[in-house]
XYZ file of C-alpha atoms in Angstrom:
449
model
C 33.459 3.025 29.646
C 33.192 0.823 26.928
C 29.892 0.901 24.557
C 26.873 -1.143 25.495
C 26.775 -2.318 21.818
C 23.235 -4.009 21.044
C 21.706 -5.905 18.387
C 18.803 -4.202 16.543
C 16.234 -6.881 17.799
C 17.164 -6.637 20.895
C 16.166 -2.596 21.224
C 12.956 -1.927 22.964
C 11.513 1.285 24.970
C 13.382 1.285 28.223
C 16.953 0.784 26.619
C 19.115 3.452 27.920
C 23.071 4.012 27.653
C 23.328 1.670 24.426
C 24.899 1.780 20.582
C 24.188 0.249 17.724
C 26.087 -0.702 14.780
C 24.013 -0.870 11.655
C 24.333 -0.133 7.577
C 21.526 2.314 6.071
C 19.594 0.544 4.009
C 16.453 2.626 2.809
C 16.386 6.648 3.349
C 13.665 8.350 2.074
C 13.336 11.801 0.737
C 12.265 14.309 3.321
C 8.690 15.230 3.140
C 6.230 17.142 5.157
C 3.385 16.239 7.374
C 0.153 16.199 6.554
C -0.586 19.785 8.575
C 2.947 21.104 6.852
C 3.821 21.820 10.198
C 7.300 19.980 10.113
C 9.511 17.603 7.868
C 10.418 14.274 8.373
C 12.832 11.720 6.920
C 12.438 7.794 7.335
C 15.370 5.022 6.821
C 15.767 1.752 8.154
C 18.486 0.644 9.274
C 20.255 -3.366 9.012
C 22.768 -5.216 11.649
C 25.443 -7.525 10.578
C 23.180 -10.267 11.934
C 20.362 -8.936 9.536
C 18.346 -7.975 12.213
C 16.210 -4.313 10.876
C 14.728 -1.335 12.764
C 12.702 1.606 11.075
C 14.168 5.357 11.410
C 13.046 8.698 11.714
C 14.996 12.226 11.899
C 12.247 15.050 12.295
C 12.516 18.723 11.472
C 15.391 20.569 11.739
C 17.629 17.685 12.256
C 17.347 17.055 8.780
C 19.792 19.146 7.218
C 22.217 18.987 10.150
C 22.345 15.559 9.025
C 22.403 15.962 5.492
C 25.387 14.519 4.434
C 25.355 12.071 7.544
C 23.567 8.420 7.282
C 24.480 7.739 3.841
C 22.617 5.008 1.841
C 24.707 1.944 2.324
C 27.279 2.913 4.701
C 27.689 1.751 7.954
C 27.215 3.638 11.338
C 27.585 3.859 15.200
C 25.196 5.021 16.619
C 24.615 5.964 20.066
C 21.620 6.559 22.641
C 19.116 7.036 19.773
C 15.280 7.896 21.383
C 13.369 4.838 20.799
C 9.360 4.697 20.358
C 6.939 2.684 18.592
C 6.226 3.031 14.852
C 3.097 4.326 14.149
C 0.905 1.056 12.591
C 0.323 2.782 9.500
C 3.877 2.748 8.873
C 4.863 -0.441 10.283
C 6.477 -2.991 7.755
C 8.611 -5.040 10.219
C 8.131 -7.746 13.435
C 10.239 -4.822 15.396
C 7.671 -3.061 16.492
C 10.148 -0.433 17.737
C 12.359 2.726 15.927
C 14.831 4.820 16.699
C 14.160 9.156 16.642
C 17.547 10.307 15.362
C 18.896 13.719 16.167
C 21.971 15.958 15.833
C 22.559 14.732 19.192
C 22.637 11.301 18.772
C 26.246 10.430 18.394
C 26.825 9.208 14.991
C 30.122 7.990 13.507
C 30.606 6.271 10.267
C 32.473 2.491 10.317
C 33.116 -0.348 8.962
C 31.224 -3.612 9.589
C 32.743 -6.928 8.013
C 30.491 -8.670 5.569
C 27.858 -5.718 5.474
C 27.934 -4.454 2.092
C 25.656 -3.415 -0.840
C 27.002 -6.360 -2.403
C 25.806 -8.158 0.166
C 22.309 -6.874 0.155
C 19.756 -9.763 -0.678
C 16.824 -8.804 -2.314
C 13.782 -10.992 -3.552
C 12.738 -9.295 -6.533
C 9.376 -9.712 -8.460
C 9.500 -9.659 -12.314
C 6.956 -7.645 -13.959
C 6.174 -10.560 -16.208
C 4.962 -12.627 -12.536
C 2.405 -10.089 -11.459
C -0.748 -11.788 -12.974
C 0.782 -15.053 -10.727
C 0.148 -13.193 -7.264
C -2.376 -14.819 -5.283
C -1.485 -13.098 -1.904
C -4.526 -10.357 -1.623
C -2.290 -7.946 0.313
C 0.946 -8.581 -0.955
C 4.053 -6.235 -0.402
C 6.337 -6.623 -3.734
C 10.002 -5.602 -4.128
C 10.368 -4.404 -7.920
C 13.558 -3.793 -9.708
C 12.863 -1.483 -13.103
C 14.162 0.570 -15.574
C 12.208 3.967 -15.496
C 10.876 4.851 -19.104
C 8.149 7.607 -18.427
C 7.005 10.125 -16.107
C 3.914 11.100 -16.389
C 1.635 14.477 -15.397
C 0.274 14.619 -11.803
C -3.338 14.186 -11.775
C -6.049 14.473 -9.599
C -8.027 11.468 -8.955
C -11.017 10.316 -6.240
C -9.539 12.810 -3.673
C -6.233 11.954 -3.795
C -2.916 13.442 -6.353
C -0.773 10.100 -8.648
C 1.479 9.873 -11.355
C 1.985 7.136 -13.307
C 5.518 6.016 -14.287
C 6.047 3.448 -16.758
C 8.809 1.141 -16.073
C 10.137 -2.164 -17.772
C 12.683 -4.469 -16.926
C 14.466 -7.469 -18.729
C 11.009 -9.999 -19.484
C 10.186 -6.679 -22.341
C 6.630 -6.365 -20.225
C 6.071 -2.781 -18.909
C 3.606 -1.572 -16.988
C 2.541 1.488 -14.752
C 3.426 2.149 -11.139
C 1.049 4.686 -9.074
C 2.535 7.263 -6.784
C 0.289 7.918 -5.101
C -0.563 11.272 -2.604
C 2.990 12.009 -0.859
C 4.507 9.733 -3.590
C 3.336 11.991 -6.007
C 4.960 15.256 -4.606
C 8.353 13.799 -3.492
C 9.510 10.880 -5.481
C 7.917 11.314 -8.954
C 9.856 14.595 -9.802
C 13.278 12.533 -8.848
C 12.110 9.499 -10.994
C 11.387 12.775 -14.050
C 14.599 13.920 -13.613
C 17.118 11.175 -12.568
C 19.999 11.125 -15.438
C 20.976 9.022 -18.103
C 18.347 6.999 -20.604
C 16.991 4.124 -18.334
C 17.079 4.943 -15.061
C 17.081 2.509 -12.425
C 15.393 2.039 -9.214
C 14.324 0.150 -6.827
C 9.988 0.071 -5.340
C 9.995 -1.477 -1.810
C 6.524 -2.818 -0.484
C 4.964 -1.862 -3.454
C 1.239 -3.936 -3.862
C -0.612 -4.699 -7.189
C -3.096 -2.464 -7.984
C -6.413 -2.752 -10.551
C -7.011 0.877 -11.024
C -5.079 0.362 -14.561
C -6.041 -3.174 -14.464
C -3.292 -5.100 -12.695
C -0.633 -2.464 -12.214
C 1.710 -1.620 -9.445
C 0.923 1.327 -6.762
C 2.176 2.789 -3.757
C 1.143 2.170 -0.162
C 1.721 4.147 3.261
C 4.872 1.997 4.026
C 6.640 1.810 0.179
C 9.782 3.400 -0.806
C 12.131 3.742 -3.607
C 15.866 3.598 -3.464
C 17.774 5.550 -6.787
C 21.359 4.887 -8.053
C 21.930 2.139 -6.340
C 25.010 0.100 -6.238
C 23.948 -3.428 -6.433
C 24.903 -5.937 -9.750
C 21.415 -6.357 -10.122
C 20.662 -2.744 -11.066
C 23.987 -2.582 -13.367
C 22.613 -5.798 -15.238
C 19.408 -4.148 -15.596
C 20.298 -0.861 -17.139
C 23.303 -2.585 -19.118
C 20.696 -4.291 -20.552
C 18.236 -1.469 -21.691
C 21.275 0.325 -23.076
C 22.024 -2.963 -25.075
C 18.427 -3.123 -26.287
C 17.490 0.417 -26.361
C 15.945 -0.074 -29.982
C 13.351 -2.778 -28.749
C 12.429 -1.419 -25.409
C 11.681 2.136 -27.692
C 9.372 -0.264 -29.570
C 7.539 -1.627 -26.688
C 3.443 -0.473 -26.832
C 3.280 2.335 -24.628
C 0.658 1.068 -22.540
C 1.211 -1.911 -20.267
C 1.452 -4.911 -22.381
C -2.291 -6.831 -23.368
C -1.082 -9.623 -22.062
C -0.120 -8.726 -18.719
C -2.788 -6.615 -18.079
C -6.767 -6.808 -17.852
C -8.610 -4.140 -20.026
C -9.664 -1.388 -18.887
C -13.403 -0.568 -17.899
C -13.724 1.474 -20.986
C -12.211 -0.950 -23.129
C -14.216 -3.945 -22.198
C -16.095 -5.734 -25.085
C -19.516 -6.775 -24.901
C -18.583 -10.108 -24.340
C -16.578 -9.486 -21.886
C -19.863 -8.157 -19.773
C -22.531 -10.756 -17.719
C -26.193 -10.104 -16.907
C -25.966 -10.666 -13.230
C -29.200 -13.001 -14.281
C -26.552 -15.062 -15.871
C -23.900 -15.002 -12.957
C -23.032 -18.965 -11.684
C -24.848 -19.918 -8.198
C -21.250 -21.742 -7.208
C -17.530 -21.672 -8.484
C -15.014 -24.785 -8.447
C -12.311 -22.226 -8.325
C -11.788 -17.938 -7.481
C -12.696 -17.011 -11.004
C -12.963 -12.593 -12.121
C -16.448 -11.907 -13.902
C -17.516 -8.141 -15.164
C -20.704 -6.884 -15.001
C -22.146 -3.728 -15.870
C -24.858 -1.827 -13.841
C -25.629 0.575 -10.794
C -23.756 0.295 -7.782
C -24.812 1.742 -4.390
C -25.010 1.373 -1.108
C -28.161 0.521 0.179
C -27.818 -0.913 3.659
C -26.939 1.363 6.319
C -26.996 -0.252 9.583
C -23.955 -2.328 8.496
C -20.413 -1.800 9.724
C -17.813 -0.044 7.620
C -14.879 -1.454 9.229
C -12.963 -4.598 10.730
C -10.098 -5.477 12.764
C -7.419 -6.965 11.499
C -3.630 -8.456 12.331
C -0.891 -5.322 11.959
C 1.150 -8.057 10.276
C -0.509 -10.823 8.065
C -3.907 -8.712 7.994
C -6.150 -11.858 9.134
C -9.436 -10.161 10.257
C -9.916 -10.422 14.805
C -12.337 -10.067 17.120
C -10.167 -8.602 19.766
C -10.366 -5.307 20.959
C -9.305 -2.189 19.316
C -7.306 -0.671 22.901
C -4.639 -2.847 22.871
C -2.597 -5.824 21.134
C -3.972 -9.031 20.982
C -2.349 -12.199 20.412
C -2.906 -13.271 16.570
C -3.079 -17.087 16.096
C -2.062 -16.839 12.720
C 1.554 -14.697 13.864
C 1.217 -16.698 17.126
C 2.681 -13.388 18.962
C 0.769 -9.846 20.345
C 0.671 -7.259 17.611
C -1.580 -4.220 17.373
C -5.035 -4.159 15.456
C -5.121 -2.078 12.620
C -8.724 -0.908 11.425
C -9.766 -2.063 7.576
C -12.769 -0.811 5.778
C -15.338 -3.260 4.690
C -18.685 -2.579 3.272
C -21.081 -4.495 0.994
C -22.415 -2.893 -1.784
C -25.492 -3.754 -4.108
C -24.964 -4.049 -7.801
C -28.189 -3.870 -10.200
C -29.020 -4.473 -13.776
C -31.555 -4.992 -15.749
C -31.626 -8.352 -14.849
C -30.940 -8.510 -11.284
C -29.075 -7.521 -8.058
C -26.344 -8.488 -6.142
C -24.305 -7.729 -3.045
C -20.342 -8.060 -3.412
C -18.105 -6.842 -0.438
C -15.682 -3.988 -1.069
C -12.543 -3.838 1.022
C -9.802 -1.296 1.990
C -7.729 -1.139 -1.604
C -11.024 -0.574 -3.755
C -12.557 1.895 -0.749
C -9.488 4.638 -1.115
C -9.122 4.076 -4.570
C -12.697 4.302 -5.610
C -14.903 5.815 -3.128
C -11.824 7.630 -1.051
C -12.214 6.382 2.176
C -10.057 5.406 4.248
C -9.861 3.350 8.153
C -9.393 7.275 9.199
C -13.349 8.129 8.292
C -14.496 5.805 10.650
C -15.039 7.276 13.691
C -16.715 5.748 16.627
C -17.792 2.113 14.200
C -19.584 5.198 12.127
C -19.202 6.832 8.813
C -19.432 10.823 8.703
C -22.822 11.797 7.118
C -21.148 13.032 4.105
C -19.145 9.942 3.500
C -22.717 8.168 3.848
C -24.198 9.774 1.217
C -21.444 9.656 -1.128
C -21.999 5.691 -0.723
C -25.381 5.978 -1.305
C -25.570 7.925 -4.756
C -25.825 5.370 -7.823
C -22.703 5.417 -9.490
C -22.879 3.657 -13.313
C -20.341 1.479 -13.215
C -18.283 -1.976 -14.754
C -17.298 -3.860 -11.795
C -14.721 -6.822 -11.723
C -16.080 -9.402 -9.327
C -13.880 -12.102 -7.592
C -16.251 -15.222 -6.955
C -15.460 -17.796 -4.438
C -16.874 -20.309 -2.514
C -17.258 -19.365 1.281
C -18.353 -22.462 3.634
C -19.143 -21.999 7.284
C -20.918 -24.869 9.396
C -20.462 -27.158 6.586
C -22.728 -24.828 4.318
C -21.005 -23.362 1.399
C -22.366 -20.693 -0.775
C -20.751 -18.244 -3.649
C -19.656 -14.983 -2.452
C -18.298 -11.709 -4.386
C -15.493 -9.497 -3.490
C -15.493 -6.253 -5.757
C -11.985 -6.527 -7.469
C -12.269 -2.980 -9.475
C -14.703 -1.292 -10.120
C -14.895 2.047 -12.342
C -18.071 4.628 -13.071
C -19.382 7.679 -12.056
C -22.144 9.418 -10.392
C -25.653 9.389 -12.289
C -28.421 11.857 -11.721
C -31.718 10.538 -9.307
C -35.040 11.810 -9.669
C -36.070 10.851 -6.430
C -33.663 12.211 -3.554
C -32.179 9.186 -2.267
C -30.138 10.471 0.372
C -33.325 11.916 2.273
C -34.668 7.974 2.291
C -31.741 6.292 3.396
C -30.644 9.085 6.401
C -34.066 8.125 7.789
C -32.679 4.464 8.760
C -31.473 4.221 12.511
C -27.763 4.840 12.624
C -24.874 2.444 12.573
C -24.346 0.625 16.186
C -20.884 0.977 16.634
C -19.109 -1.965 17.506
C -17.659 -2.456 21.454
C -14.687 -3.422 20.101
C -13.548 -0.578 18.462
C -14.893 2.473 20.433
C -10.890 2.848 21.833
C -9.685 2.722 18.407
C -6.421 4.360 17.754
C -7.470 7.359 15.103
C -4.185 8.581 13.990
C -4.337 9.361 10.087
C -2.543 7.289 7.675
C -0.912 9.822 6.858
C 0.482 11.829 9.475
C 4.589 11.358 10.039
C 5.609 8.573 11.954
């Protein structure tokens, strides 16, 4: 019987007896789950139509495959399991991939016009990070790999810090973080030749460094890669070896913001001095105590699985997003305000997801129930000494606008109380948790798709 041959888009849970023909187009390193009780290895596949669907072979299907589902070349492939992608691992509109096994039928072909050559990619130079306005944006970097540096252990979580450059002479750092840090930063240490090159997939820009690149759940990294862009790029470095050698070897002052440490004391405001409104989004440091201070607040929101726009729907099932204008899942975001304090004054600013795991390390996974664990808690509530970036902008609702301040980095560390805070703060009522969420979908960010 001839093959039911399907396009990728076109795959959903109840397809039976079908094949696909499709070019591999990411494949990640194999890793282990979170509980080390199993590998996995994701890819994602591409059809001649460009249609995509994510991948996943599991366990010990791994090295029967091996040497099977090459990067770039083109397969059949045949009755495939198909389930849905975890949502913290979800990059595409398919909300569907495929479980392959060394009983999938697999056969390598050849698919007219589907070539690396043919691969389109919209790159971000280094030199147009300080241009993104998108707050959640998902970057594909080309780079030259100049440095690997140590793994280090930093609020909860492992990174290393690679310093890349490519052709505008700016480099900067890229954070692997957690996973990234055990799997792909010792390839990146030892890949061969002078300037490595590589590709980061749905990387997003980062102030830990100031503004820097770092990893997120759904990034990868593609090595050796057979594309003219790459061989321009390290054609290039070999050409100017003797400049890029010159090159500062921090991130460039003019790409980046200083860091906390290295800010002046000009570059500091009383929060006494802070404007009441804003014509534009402008970034303002202050210096002070930060802590949390209001505990009947939620921790979390819902938000769109796809352009992140905050929802009120319901956490125990998709919803249809106005902003998509289609059903996609909810994904849970942490939110919390925070009060700042000088000498002068207090504020509250708002800290989201990015500045939550980085920071505080927390994650959506902590909340359980519309709750924080009690430890959590009183991490938030211990002063930290801090310099916080603040993002001001004008927020209007009912025709009523007033300033508002999102905590774009912050950096500081514990300081010792006299008074035990914690044992004032516990004695508030609880957190209400909110209906919408109490069928929440708990899965950790970090367990294998």
């Amino acid at each position: 019987m001839a093959p039911n041959i399907l396009a990728l888009k076109d795959i959903i849970l109840t397809t039976k007896n079908y094949t696909v023909q499709a070019m591999v187009i990411e494949k990640n390193i194999p890793r282990m789950t979170t509980t080390n009780s199993s590998l996995y290895q994701r890819m994602m596949l591409q059809d001649k139509e460009g249609n995509m669907i994510q991948a996943t072979i599991f366990g010990d299907n791994i090295k029967v495959l091996e040497h099977t589902l090459k990067l770039y070349h083109a397969y059949s492939i045949t009755n495939a399991a198909v389930s849905e992608t975890p949502k913290e691992f979800r990059f595409l509109k398919n909300i569907h991939q495929l479980a392959i096994s060394a009983r999938t039928p697999v056969e390598e072909i050849q698919i007219d016009g589907l070539t690396p050559r043919t691969m389109k990619y919209n790159f971000t130079p280094i030199v147009a990070l300080p241009q993104i306005r998108d707050p959640d944006p998902k970057l594909d970097v080309l780079f030259a790999i100049l440095e690997v540096g140590p793994r280090k252990y930093i609020n909860d979580s492992y990174v290393v810090e690679v310093r890349v450059v490519d052709q505008s002479y700016q480099p900067t750092i890229i954070s692997l973080w957690g996973q990234f840090s055990d799997y792909e930063a010792p390839v990146m240490a030892t890949l061969p030749g002078n300037f490595p090159v590589a590709i980061g997939l749905r990387l997003k820009t980062s102030t830990y460094y100031g503004l820097t690149l770092a990893t997120r759940s759904t990034s990868s990294f593609i090595f050796n890669l057979p594309i003219p862009e790459a061989t321009t790029l390290q054609s290039w470095c070999v050409i100017n070896a003797r400049k890029i050698k010159e090159l500062p070897t921090a991130p460039s002052a003019q790409l980046l913001m200083p860091k906390p440490t290295e800010y002046s004391e000009d570059d500091i405001i009383k929060i006494v001095n802070l404007p009441i409104s804003v014509d534009k989004t402008q970034y303002l440091n202050v210096q002070g105590i930060a802590r949390v201070t209001d505990f009947t607040q939620n921790f979390y929101y819902l938000a769109c699985s796809l352009c992140n726009k905050a929802t009120n729907a319901f956490g125990d099932g998709d919803f249809l997003c106005n902003y998509c204008v289609q059903k996609v899942p909810a994904l849970t975001k942490i939110k919390f305000n925070v009060q700042i304090t000088d000498l002068t004054g207090k504020i509250e600013a708002t800290v989201f997801s990015e500045v939550a795991s980085e920071f505080y390390g927390i994650t959506a996974t902590n909340a359980i129930d519309g709750q924080l664990p009690l430890p959590i808690l009183q991490k938030l509530g211990k002063p930290k000494k801090c310099i916080v970036t603040l993002k001001a902008y004008m927020y209007s609702y009912a025709g009523i606008s007033q300033l508002k301040f999102n905590v774009h980095s912050i950096s500081g560390e514990d300081i010792a109380e006299t008074t035990n805070h914690s044992e004032i703060i516990f004695a508030l009522p609880p957190n209400t948790p909110n209906k919408k969420s109490k069928k929440r979908d708990h899965k950790s960010t970090t367990q294998a798709p």
